[in-house]
Amino acid sequence: MTTLPPSLSPSRSQTTCASLLQELQIIWDEIGESDGERDKMLLELEQECLNIYRRKVEMTRKCKADLQNSLAQFESEIAKIVSSLGEHSFSFSRGKGTLKQQISYIRPVLEELRSKTKQRVKEFTETQSQIVKICAEIAGNGQSMMSSDPQVDERDLTVKKLGELKSHLQELQNEKIIRLQKVDSHISMIHELSVVMSFDFLKTVSGIHSSLIDPANGQSKSISNDTLAKLTGVVNSLQQEKQKRLQKLQCLGSTLIELWDLLDTPPDERKRFEHVSSLISSSVDEVLRQGSLGLDIIEQIELQVQSLNVLKASKMKELVLKRQNELEEIYRGVHIDVNSDAARQILINLIESDNVDLSNLLSSMDDQIAKAKQEALSRKDILDKVDKWKHASEEEKWLDDYEKDENRYSAGRGVHKNLKRAEKARILVSKLPSIVEHLTAKLKAWELEKGIPFLYDKASLLDMLEEYTVLRQAREDEKRRSREQKRLQEQFAAEQEALFGSRPKKPLAQTNAMVGTPTSRRVSTPSGKHGVSNLKERRETGRVNNVIPVNFVALPKDDPMSRGN
């Protein structure tokens, strides 16, 4: 009976094999197999068993090698992940135990690191995607640079690297915000200018970039360098156009106002173009009203100016003569004599000759009017003092007449008013010397400064003042002599009354009749039409006649002394 191979140790499997061999021996016995065949078959069985063991051992060795390789790969991957994540503080040990135990310990750590790596890669991808997107928007490439996801370098997934990317992203986001603000500012400015100048805002902006009007498919407004450059160019161009239109309208408005003034255009007609005349003193930044600089407005004003120029040409003669009237009125107001008829005839001859530019003639007359106004202004102070002198002289004349009225104190209507006027007139007359003195000083200073005499209605005002002063002095002397003579006569009458007992009446009456009075003489002032000539004549002929000698005594006819003689 064949025994089991000695290399097989007793075990449950070997027991089973032995039992099977016994059963096989029984079968062989029944079959009648020879011992040689039996040994041969047993050797084959033993060889097959050994081959199976060898394969199993080989497989087990391979499994061990695989486990060791996997463990090494895990450790290598962990080291690589730790390095890429920059987890320098991370420490790891495989631990003790069998290979499977070590693998079971290291696998969760690796899974955790893989998850962390995946999350980090996701952050890198998102950050880089946003960077690429903003860079594409700034570059103006649009969707072309956003078609594929950016490649992430997984060899460097450190927090520092991620921070640098996020910092760069923040800078780009800030730049994007600034660019968007510039774009919005430019669009707002274009809209404002389009409102003022009445042009198509949507057409202008959409011609720069379609996204500026209607961003589609989530696309934001274009912020590229090209878009910003175009927007800046359009804004500058429109601002220059606005400045140009405003200057043109201001020029037209000034011309319009000049024509209105020339043609005496009524306020209702001017009110139609009030929106244009109000722009004359406006700066370019102040003009914001809708359509105020539209081409239709400019064309409308140009047509109005053309129409008024045609009307101006037809009314030029009337305008020139109107200027002459204004010039003459200024001179008359300050008592400067002008030869109106000769000046008008010269102007009419110039207009009818067609050899003179009427616009230049009007401009020349405007210059003359301005010069006349300046001359009138330089004479104003003196003329005010002349008016004061004239008024005081008139009051002096009235006061003389009033004091010669023997019935001035009798009861009647208006007596109290005359008394008050006389009181004021005396005060004013007392100031006449100082008024004349100040006026004379002013006149001399004016003539010294101008180098010409001050004429008042063709006459020298200084000569008039000098003659007035001489005549006034003569009148004062005459009044003084009259008062002295009256005093002597009253003294003589008093002596006669003391000698003869009663005052003779007739000689007194005769004396009063014979005494010359100055009431017939009046001092001329500038209010007279021929002041200077009258003053000269009166100075020559106004001497006092029939003055009674101081020692003259009138006696009545029935005086005894006269009869005795």
Coordinates of C-alpha atoms in Angstrom, one line a residue:
M1 CA 0.0 0.0 0.0
T2 CA 1.4 3.3 -1.0
T3 CA 2.1 5.8 1.8
L4 CA 1.7 9.6 1.7
P5 CA 4.6 11.8 0.8
P6 CA 6.8 12.7 3.8
S7 CA 6.8 16.3 2.9
L8 CA 3.1 16.5 3.7
S9 CA 2.5 17.3 7.3
P10 CA -0.6 15.9 8.9
S11 CA -3.5 18.2 8.7
R12 CA -7.1 18.2 8.0
S13 CA -6.5 18.5 4.3
Q14 CA -3.9 15.7 4.5
T15 CA -6.3 13.5 6.3
T16 CA -8.8 14.1 3.6
C17 CA -6.2 13.3 1.0
A18 CA -5.3 10.1 2.8
S19 CA -8.9 9.1 2.9
L20 CA -9.2 9.8 -0.8
L21 CA -6.0 7.8 -1.5
Q22 CA -7.4 4.8 0.5
E23 CA -10.6 5.1 -1.5
L24 CA -8.4 5.3 -4.7
Q25 CA -6.5 2.2 -3.5
I26 CA -9.7 0.3 -3.1
I27 CA -10.8 1.3 -6.6
W28 CA -7.4 0.3 -8.0
D29 CA -7.7 -3.0 -6.2
E30 CA -11.1 -3.6 -7.7
I31 CA -9.8 -2.6 -11.1
G32 CA -6.6 -4.6 -10.8
E33 CA -4.1 -1.8 -11.5
S34 CA -0.5 -2.8 -11.3
D35 CA 1.8 -1.3 -8.7
G36 CA 3.8 0.5 -11.4
E37 CA 0.7 2.2 -12.7
R38 CA -0.3 3.0 -9.2
D39 CA 3.1 4.5 -8.4
K40 CA 3.1 6.5 -11.6
M41 CA -0.4 7.9 -10.8
L42 CA 0.6 8.7 -7.3
L43 CA 3.7 10.6 -8.5
E44 CA 1.5 12.5 -10.9
L45 CA -0.8 13.4 -8.1
E46 CA 2.0 14.5 -5.9
Q47 CA 3.5 16.6 -8.7
E48 CA 0.2 18.3 -9.3
C49 CA -0.2 19.1 -5.6
L50 CA 3.3 20.5 -5.6
N51 CA 2.5 22.6 -8.6
I52 CA -0.7 23.9 -7.0
Y53 CA 1.3 24.8 -3.8
R54 CA 3.9 26.6 -5.8
R55 CA 1.4 28.6 -7.7
K56 CA -0.3 29.5 -4.5
V57 CA 3.0 30.5 -3.0
E58 CA 3.8 32.5 -6.1
M59 CA 0.5 34.2 -6.0
T60 CA 0.9 34.9 -2.3
R61 CA 4.3 36.4 -2.9
K62 CA 2.9 38.5 -5.7
C63 CA 0.1 39.7 -3.5
K64 CA 2.6 40.6 -0.8
A65 CA 4.6 42.5 -3.4
D66 CA 1.5 44.2 -4.6
L67 CA 0.6 45.2 -1.1
Q68 CA 4.1 46.5 -0.5
N69 CA 4.0 48.4 -3.8
S70 CA 0.6 49.8 -3.0
L71 CA 1.9 50.9 0.4
A72 CA 4.9 52.5 -1.2
Q73 CA 2.7 54.2 -3.8
F74 CA 0.4 55.5 -1.1
E75 CA 3.4 56.9 0.8
S76 CA 4.8 58.4 -2.3
E77 CA 1.4 60.0 -3.2
I78 CA 1.0 61.3 0.3
A79 CA 4.5 62.8 0.2
K80 CA 3.7 64.3 -3.2
I81 CA 0.3 65.7 -2.1
V82 CA 1.9 67.1 1.1
S83 CA 4.6 68.8 -1.0
S84 CA 2.1 70.3 -3.5
L85 CA -0.2 71.5 -0.8
G86 CA 2.8 72.9 1.1
E87 CA 1.7 71.2 4.3
H88 CA 5.1 71.3 5.9
S89 CA 3.7 70.7 9.3
F90 CA 2.0 67.4 8.2
S91 CA 3.6 64.3 9.7
F92 CA 2.7 60.7 8.8
S93 CA 3.9 57.2 9.9
R94 CA 2.7 54.0 8.4
G95 CA 2.4 52.4 11.8
K96 CA 3.1 48.7 12.8
G97 CA 1.4 45.4 11.9
T98 CA 0.8 43.5 8.7
L99 CA 0.8 45.0 5.3
K100 CA -3.0 44.9 5.2
Q101 CA -3.2 46.6 8.6
Q102 CA -0.7 49.3 7.4
I103 CA -2.7 49.8 4.2
S104 CA -6.0 50.1 6.1
Y105 CA -4.3 52.7 8.3
I106 CA -2.9 54.8 5.5
R107 CA -5.8 54.6 3.1
P108 CA -8.1 57.1 5.0
V109 CA -5.2 59.6 5.3
L110 CA -4.6 59.4 1.6
E111 CA -8.3 59.8 0.8
E112 CA -8.4 62.9 3.0
L113 CA -5.4 64.4 1.3
R114 CA -6.9 63.6 -2.1
S115 CA -10.1 65.3 -1.1
K116 CA -8.2 68.3 0.1
T117 CA -6.2 68.3 -3.2
K118 CA -9.4 68.2 -5.2
Q119 CA -10.8 71.1 -3.3
R120 CA -7.6 73.1 -3.7
V121 CA -7.6 72.4 -7.4
K122 CA -11.2 73.6 -7.6
E123 CA -10.2 76.8 -6.0
F124 CA -7.3 77.3 -8.3
T125 CA -9.5 76.5 -11.3
E126 CA -12.2 79.0 -10.2
T127 CA -9.7 81.7 -9.5
Q128 CA -7.8 81.2 -12.7
S129 CA -11.1 81.1 -14.7
Q130 CA -12.1 84.5 -13.3
I131 CA -8.6 85.9 -14.0
V132 CA -8.8 84.6 -17.6
K133 CA -12.3 86.0 -18.0
I134 CA -11.4 89.5 -16.8
C135 CA -8.2 89.5 -18.8
A136 CA -10.3 88.5 -21.8
E137 CA -12.7 91.4 -21.1
I138 CA -9.9 93.9 -20.8
A139 CA -8.2 92.5 -23.9
G140 CA -11.5 92.6 -25.8
N141 CA -11.3 88.9 -26.8
G142 CA -14.7 88.1 -25.5
Q143 CA -15.7 84.4 -25.4
S144 CA -12.7 83.2 -27.4
M145 CA -10.4 82.9 -24.4
M146 CA -13.1 81.4 -22.2
S147 CA -14.0 78.4 -24.3
S148 CA -11.7 76.0 -22.3
D149 CA -11.0 75.7 -18.6
P150 CA -7.5 76.9 -17.6
Q151 CA -4.8 74.3 -16.8
V152 CA -3.9 74.1 -13.2
D153 CA -0.3 73.2 -12.2
E154 CA -0.9 70.5 -9.5
R155 CA 2.7 70.5 -8.6
D156 CA 2.2 73.8 -6.7
L157 CA -1.1 74.0 -4.9
T158 CA 0.2 75.9 -1.9
V159 CA -1.8 78.5 0.0
K160 CA 0.8 81.1 -0.9
K161 CA 0.3 80.4 -4.6
L162 CA -3.5 80.5 -4.2
G163 CA -3.1 83.8 -2.3
E164 CA -1.1 85.3 -5.1
L165 CA -3.7 84.3 -7.6
K166 CA -6.5 85.7 -5.5
S167 CA -4.5 88.9 -5.0
H168 CA -4.1 89.2 -8.7
L169 CA -7.7 88.5 -9.2
Q170 CA -8.6 91.3 -6.7
E171 CA -6.5 93.7 -8.7
L172 CA -8.2 92.8 -11.9
Q173 CA -11.6 93.0 -10.3
N174 CA -10.7 96.5 -9.0
E175 CA -9.5 97.5 -12.5
K176 CA -12.7 96.1 -13.9
I177 CA -14.8 98.2 -11.5
I178 CA -12.8 101.3 -12.5
R179 CA -13.2 100.6 -16.2
L180 CA -16.9 100.0 -15.7
Q181 CA -17.2 103.4 -13.9
K182 CA -15.3 105.0 -16.8
V183 CA -17.6 103.3 -19.3
D184 CA -20.7 104.4 -17.4
S185 CA -19.4 107.9 -17.1
H186 CA -18.6 108.2 -20.8
I187 CA -22.0 106.8 -21.7
S188 CA -23.7 109.3 -19.3
M189 CA -21.7 112.1 -20.8
I190 CA -22.7 111.0 -24.4
H191 CA -26.3 110.8 -23.3
E192 CA -26.1 114.3 -21.8
L193 CA -24.5 115.7 -25.0
S194 CA -27.0 113.9 -27.2
V195 CA -29.9 115.5 -25.3
V196 CA -28.4 119.0 -25.6
M197 CA -27.5 118.6 -29.3
S198 CA -30.5 116.4 -30.3
F199 CA -28.7 113.5 -31.9
D200 CA -29.4 109.7 -31.8
F201 CA -27.8 108.4 -28.5
L202 CA -28.5 104.7 -29.1
K203 CA -27.0 104.7 -32.6
T204 CA -23.9 106.5 -31.4
V205 CA -23.3 104.2 -28.4
S206 CA -24.2 100.9 -30.2
G207 CA -21.7 101.9 -33.0
I208 CA -18.9 101.7 -30.4
H209 CA -20.0 98.2 -29.0
S210 CA -23.3 96.5 -28.9
S211 CA -22.9 95.4 -25.3
L212 CA -23.1 99.0 -24.1
I213 CA -26.8 99.2 -25.0
D214 CA -28.2 95.7 -24.5
P215 CA -25.8 93.2 -22.9
A216 CA -26.9 89.7 -24.1
N217 CA -26.5 86.2 -22.7
G218 CA -25.2 87.5 -19.4
Q219 CA -22.4 89.4 -21.1
S220 CA -21.4 92.5 -19.2
K221 CA -20.6 95.8 -20.8
S222 CA -17.4 95.9 -22.8
I223 CA -14.5 97.4 -20.8
S224 CA -11.7 96.7 -23.3
N225 CA -9.0 99.2 -24.1
D226 CA -10.5 99.6 -27.5
T227 CA -14.0 100.4 -26.2
L228 CA -12.6 102.9 -23.7
A229 CA -10.5 104.6 -26.4
K230 CA -13.5 104.8 -28.7
L231 CA -15.8 106.2 -25.9
T232 CA -13.2 108.8 -25.0
G233 CA -12.8 109.8 -28.6
V234 CA -16.6 110.2 -29.0
V235 CA -16.9 112.2 -25.8
N236 CA -14.1 114.6 -26.9
S237 CA -15.5 114.9 -30.4
L238 CA -19.0 115.7 -29.0
Q239 CA -17.6 118.2 -26.5
Q240 CA -15.8 120.0 -29.3
E241 CA -19.0 120.0 -31.3
K242 CA -20.9 121.3 -28.4
Q243 CA -18.3 124.1 -27.9
K244 CA -18.5 124.9 -31.6
R245 CA -22.3 125.0 -31.7
L246 CA -22.4 127.2 -28.5
Q247 CA -19.9 129.7 -30.0
K248 CA -21.9 129.8 -33.2
L249 CA -25.2 130.3 -31.3
Q250 CA -23.6 133.0 -29.1
C251 CA -22.3 134.8 -32.1
L252 CA -25.7 134.6 -33.8
G253 CA -27.4 135.6 -30.5
S254 CA -25.2 138.7 -30.2
T255 CA -25.9 139.6 -33.8
L256 CA -29.6 139.1 -33.2
I257 CA -29.7 141.4 -30.1
E258 CA -27.8 144.1 -32.1
L259 CA -30.3 143.8 -34.9
W260 CA -33.2 143.9 -32.4
D261 CA -31.8 147.1 -30.9
L262 CA -31.2 148.6 -34.3
L263 CA -34.7 147.8 -35.5
D264 CA -36.5 148.4 -32.2
T265 CA -38.0 144.9 -32.3
P266 CA -40.9 144.6 -29.8
P267 CA -40.5 142.4 -26.7
D268 CA -43.0 139.9 -27.9
E269 CA -41.0 139.2 -31.0
R270 CA -37.8 138.9 -28.9
K271 CA -39.4 136.5 -26.5
R272 CA -39.6 133.9 -29.3
F273 CA -35.8 133.6 -29.2
E274 CA -35.3 134.1 -25.5
H275 CA -33.8 130.6 -25.3
V276 CA -31.0 131.7 -27.6
S277 CA -30.3 135.1 -26.1
S278 CA -30.0 133.5 -22.7
L279 CA -27.0 131.4 -23.9
I280 CA -24.8 134.5 -24.8
S281 CA -23.2 134.7 -21.3
S282 CA -23.4 130.9 -20.6
S283 CA -20.3 128.7 -20.4
V284 CA -20.2 125.3 -22.2
D285 CA -20.8 123.4 -18.9
E286 CA -23.9 125.4 -18.0
V287 CA -25.8 124.5 -21.2
L288 CA -27.8 121.5 -20.3
R289 CA -31.3 122.2 -21.6
Q290 CA -32.7 119.6 -24.0
G291 CA -32.3 120.5 -27.7
S292 CA -30.8 123.9 -26.9
L293 CA -27.8 123.3 -29.3
G294 CA -29.7 121.3 -31.9
L295 CA -29.0 121.9 -35.6
D296 CA -32.6 122.9 -36.1
I297 CA -32.2 125.7 -33.5
I298 CA -29.1 127.0 -35.2
E299 CA -30.8 126.9 -38.6
Q300 CA -33.8 128.8 -37.2
I301 CA -31.6 131.5 -35.8
E302 CA -29.6 131.8 -39.0
L303 CA -32.8 132.3 -40.9
Q304 CA -34.0 135.0 -38.4
V305 CA -30.6 136.8 -38.6
Q306 CA -30.8 136.8 -42.4
S307 CA -34.3 138.1 -42.4
L308 CA -33.4 140.9 -40.0
N309 CA -30.4 141.8 -42.1
V310 CA -32.6 142.2 -45.1
L311 CA -34.9 144.4 -43.0
K312 CA -31.9 146.3 -41.6
A313 CA -30.7 147.2 -45.1
S314 CA -34.2 148.6 -46.0
K315 CA -34.3 150.7 -42.8
M316 CA -30.7 151.8 -42.7
K317 CA -31.5 155.4 -43.6
E318 CA -34.1 155.6 -40.8
L319 CA -31.6 154.1 -38.4
V320 CA -28.8 156.5 -39.3
L321 CA -31.2 159.5 -38.8
K322 CA -32.4 158.0 -35.6
R323 CA -28.7 157.8 -34.4
Q324 CA -28.3 161.5 -35.4
N325 CA -31.4 162.4 -33.3
E326 CA -30.0 160.6 -30.4
L327 CA -26.7 162.4 -30.8
E328 CA -28.4 165.8 -31.0
E329 CA -30.5 165.0 -28.0
I330 CA -27.4 164.2 -25.9
Y331 CA -25.8 167.5 -27.0
R332 CA -29.0 169.5 -26.4
G333 CA -29.3 168.0 -22.9
V334 CA -25.9 169.4 -21.9
H335 CA -26.3 172.7 -23.8
I336 CA -23.8 172.0 -26.5
D337 CA -24.7 173.8 -29.7
V338 CA -24.7 171.6 -32.9
N339 CA -25.6 172.4 -36.5
S340 CA -28.3 169.8 -36.8
D341 CA -29.5 170.8 -40.3
A342 CA -26.0 170.7 -41.8
A343 CA -25.2 167.3 -40.1
R344 CA -28.4 165.8 -41.3
Q345 CA -27.8 167.0 -44.9
I346 CA -24.3 165.4 -44.9
L347 CA -25.8 162.1 -43.7
I348 CA -28.5 162.1 -46.3
N349 CA -26.0 162.9 -49.1
L350 CA -23.8 160.0 -47.9
I351 CA -26.7 157.5 -47.8
E352 CA -28.0 158.5 -51.2
S353 CA -24.5 158.4 -52.8
D354 CA -24.2 154.7 -52.2
N355 CA -20.5 155.3 -51.7
V356 CA -20.4 154.5 -48.0
D357 CA -21.0 151.3 -46.0
L358 CA -24.0 152.0 -43.9
S359 CA -22.9 149.5 -41.3
N360 CA -19.6 151.3 -40.9
L361 CA -21.5 154.6 -40.8
L362 CA -23.8 153.3 -38.0
S363 CA -20.7 152.0 -36.1
S364 CA -19.1 155.4 -36.5
M365 CA -22.2 157.2 -35.2
D366 CA -22.3 154.7 -32.3
D367 CA -18.8 155.8 -31.5
Q368 CA -19.8 159.5 -31.7
I369 CA -22.8 158.8 -29.4
A370 CA -20.5 157.0 -26.9
K371 CA -18.1 160.0 -27.1
A372 CA -20.9 162.4 -26.6
K373 CA -22.1 160.5 -23.6
Q374 CA -18.6 160.7 -22.1
E375 CA -18.5 164.4 -22.8
A376 CA -21.9 164.9 -21.3
L377 CA -20.8 163.0 -18.2
S378 CA -17.8 165.3 -17.8
R379 CA -20.1 168.4 -17.9
K380 CA -22.7 167.0 -15.6
D381 CA -21.3 168.3 -12.3
I382 CA -20.9 171.8 -13.8
L383 CA -24.3 171.8 -15.3
D384 CA -25.9 170.7 -12.0
K385 CA -24.2 173.7 -10.4
V386 CA -25.4 175.9 -13.3
D387 CA -29.0 174.8 -12.6
K388 CA -28.5 175.6 -9.0
W389 CA -27.2 179.1 -9.9
K390 CA -30.1 179.7 -12.3
H391 CA -32.6 178.7 -9.7
A392 CA -31.0 181.0 -7.1
S393 CA -30.9 183.9 -9.6
E394 CA -34.6 183.4 -10.4
E395 CA -35.4 183.4 -6.7
E396 CA -33.3 186.6 -6.4
K397 CA -35.4 188.2 -9.1
W398 CA -38.6 187.2 -7.5
L399 CA -37.4 188.4 -4.1
D400 CA -36.6 191.9 -5.6
D401 CA -40.1 192.1 -7.1
Y402 CA -41.6 190.9 -3.9
E403 CA -39.9 193.4 -1.7
K404 CA -40.9 196.3 -4.0
D405 CA -44.6 195.3 -3.6
E406 CA -46.0 197.8 -1.0
N407 CA -49.0 195.5 -0.5
R408 CA -47.0 192.4 0.2
Y409 CA -48.1 192.3 3.9
S410 CA -51.8 193.1 3.2
A411 CA -54.3 190.4 4.1
G412 CA -55.1 188.1 1.2
R413 CA -54.8 184.6 -0.2
G414 CA -51.3 183.2 -0.5
V415 CA -49.6 185.8 1.7
H416 CA -48.2 183.2 4.1
K417 CA -46.9 181.2 1.2
N418 CA -45.1 184.2 -0.2
L419 CA -43.7 184.9 3.2
K420 CA -42.3 181.4 3.5
R421 CA -40.9 181.6 0.0
A422 CA -39.3 185.0 0.7
E423 CA -37.7 183.5 3.8
K424 CA -36.2 180.6 1.8
A425 CA -35.3 182.9 -1.1
R426 CA -33.2 185.2 1.2
I427 CA -31.3 182.1 2.5
L428 CA -30.7 180.9 -1.0
V429 CA -29.7 184.4 -2.3
S430 CA -27.2 184.7 0.6
K431 CA -25.5 181.7 -0.8
L432 CA -25.3 183.1 -4.4
P433 CA -21.7 184.4 -4.0
S434 CA -20.4 181.0 -2.9
I435 CA -22.4 179.2 -5.6
V436 CA -20.8 181.5 -8.2
E437 CA -17.4 181.1 -6.7
H438 CA -17.5 177.3 -6.6
L439 CA -19.0 177.2 -10.2
T440 CA -16.2 179.5 -11.4
A441 CA -13.5 177.3 -9.8
K442 CA -15.0 174.2 -11.4
L443 CA -15.2 175.8 -14.8
K444 CA -11.5 176.9 -14.7
A445 CA -10.4 173.4 -13.6
W446 CA -12.5 171.9 -16.4
E447 CA -11.1 174.3 -19.1
L448 CA -7.6 173.7 -17.8
E449 CA -8.0 169.9 -18.1
K450 CA -9.7 169.9 -21.5
G451 CA -7.8 172.9 -23.0
I452 CA -11.1 174.4 -24.5
P453 CA -13.6 176.9 -23.2
F454 CA -16.8 175.6 -21.6
L455 CA -19.6 176.8 -23.9
Y456 CA -23.2 177.0 -22.8
D457 CA -25.5 177.4 -25.8
K458 CA -22.7 178.9 -27.9
A459 CA -21.7 181.4 -25.1
S460 CA -18.7 181.1 -22.8
L461 CA -20.1 180.2 -19.4
L462 CA -17.1 181.7 -17.6
D463 CA -17.7 185.1 -19.4
M464 CA -21.4 184.9 -18.4
L465 CA -20.4 184.3 -14.7
E466 CA -18.0 187.2 -14.8
E467 CA -20.6 189.6 -16.3
Y468 CA -23.2 188.4 -13.8
T469 CA -20.8 189.1 -11.0
V470 CA -20.1 192.6 -12.3
L471 CA -23.8 193.4 -12.7
R472 CA -24.8 191.9 -9.4
Q473 CA -22.1 194.0 -7.7
A474 CA -23.4 197.1 -9.5
R475 CA -26.9 196.4 -8.4
E476 CA -25.8 195.9 -4.8
D477 CA -23.9 199.2 -5.0
E478 CA -27.1 200.9 -6.4
K479 CA -29.2 199.4 -3.6
R480 CA -26.7 200.6 -1.0
R481 CA -26.8 204.2 -2.5
S482 CA -30.5 204.1 -2.6
R483 CA -30.7 203.1 1.1
E484 CA -28.2 205.8 2.1
Q485 CA -30.1 208.5 0.2
K486 CA -33.4 207.4 1.7
R487 CA -31.8 207.6 5.1
L488 CA -30.5 211.1 4.5
Q489 CA -34.0 212.2 3.2
E490 CA -35.7 210.8 6.3
Q491 CA -33.1 212.6 8.4
F492 CA -33.7 215.9 6.6
A493 CA -37.5 215.5 7.0
A494 CA -37.0 214.8 10.7
E495 CA -35.0 218.0 11.0
Q496 CA -37.6 220.0 9.1
E497 CA -40.3 218.7 11.3
A498 CA -38.3 219.7 14.3
L499 CA -37.9 223.3 12.9
F500 CA -41.4 223.9 11.4
G501 CA -43.5 221.6 13.5
S502 CA -44.9 219.4 10.8
R503 CA -43.4 217.2 8.1
P504 CA -44.0 218.6 4.5
K505 CA -45.9 216.1 2.5
K506 CA -45.5 217.4 -1.1
P507 CA -41.7 217.7 -1.2
L508 CA -41.6 214.1 0.2
A509 CA -43.8 213.0 -2.6
Q510 CA -41.8 214.9 -5.1
T511 CA -38.7 213.4 -3.7
N512 CA -40.0 209.9 -4.0
A513 CA -41.0 210.6 -7.6
M514 CA -37.6 211.9 -8.5
V515 CA -35.5 209.2 -6.9
G516 CA -34.4 206.7 -9.5
T517 CA -35.1 203.0 -8.7
P518 CA -33.3 199.8 -10.0
T519 CA -36.5 197.9 -10.5
S520 CA -36.3 198.3 -14.3
R521 CA -32.9 196.5 -14.5
R522 CA -32.6 192.7 -14.3
V523 CA -29.4 190.6 -14.2
S524 CA -29.3 188.1 -17.0
T525 CA -28.7 184.4 -16.3
P526 CA -28.1 181.5 -18.7
S527 CA -31.9 181.0 -18.8
G528 CA -32.2 184.0 -21.2
K529 CA -32.1 183.2 -24.9
H530 CA -29.4 185.8 -25.6
G531 CA -27.8 185.9 -22.2
V532 CA -24.4 187.3 -23.0
S533 CA -25.5 190.0 -25.4
N534 CA -28.3 191.3 -23.0
L535 CA -25.8 191.4 -20.2
K536 CA -23.4 193.6 -22.2
E537 CA -26.2 195.9 -23.3
R538 CA -27.6 196.3 -19.9
R539 CA -24.1 196.9 -18.4
E540 CA -23.7 199.7 -20.9
T541 CA -27.1 201.3 -20.6
G542 CA -28.2 200.3 -17.1
R543 CA -26.5 203.2 -15.3
V544 CA -28.6 205.0 -12.7
N545 CA -30.2 208.2 -14.0
N546 CA -31.7 211.2 -12.2
V547 CA -30.1 210.4 -8.9
I548 CA -31.1 213.2 -6.4
P549 CA -28.1 214.9 -4.9
V550 CA -27.5 214.4 -1.2
N551 CA -28.0 218.1 -0.3
F552 CA -31.2 218.5 -2.4
V553 CA -34.2 219.8 -0.4
A554 CA -37.7 220.1 -1.9
L555 CA -39.8 222.9 -0.4
P556 CA -43.6 223.4 -0.8
K557 CA -44.8 226.4 -2.8
D558 CA -46.6 228.0 0.2
D559 CA -43.4 227.9 2.4
P560 CA -42.9 231.4 3.9
M561 CA -39.2 231.1 3.4
S562 CA -39.7 230.6 -0.3
R563 CA -42.1 233.4 -0.6
G564 CA -39.7 235.7 1.2
N565 CA -36.9 234.9 -1.2

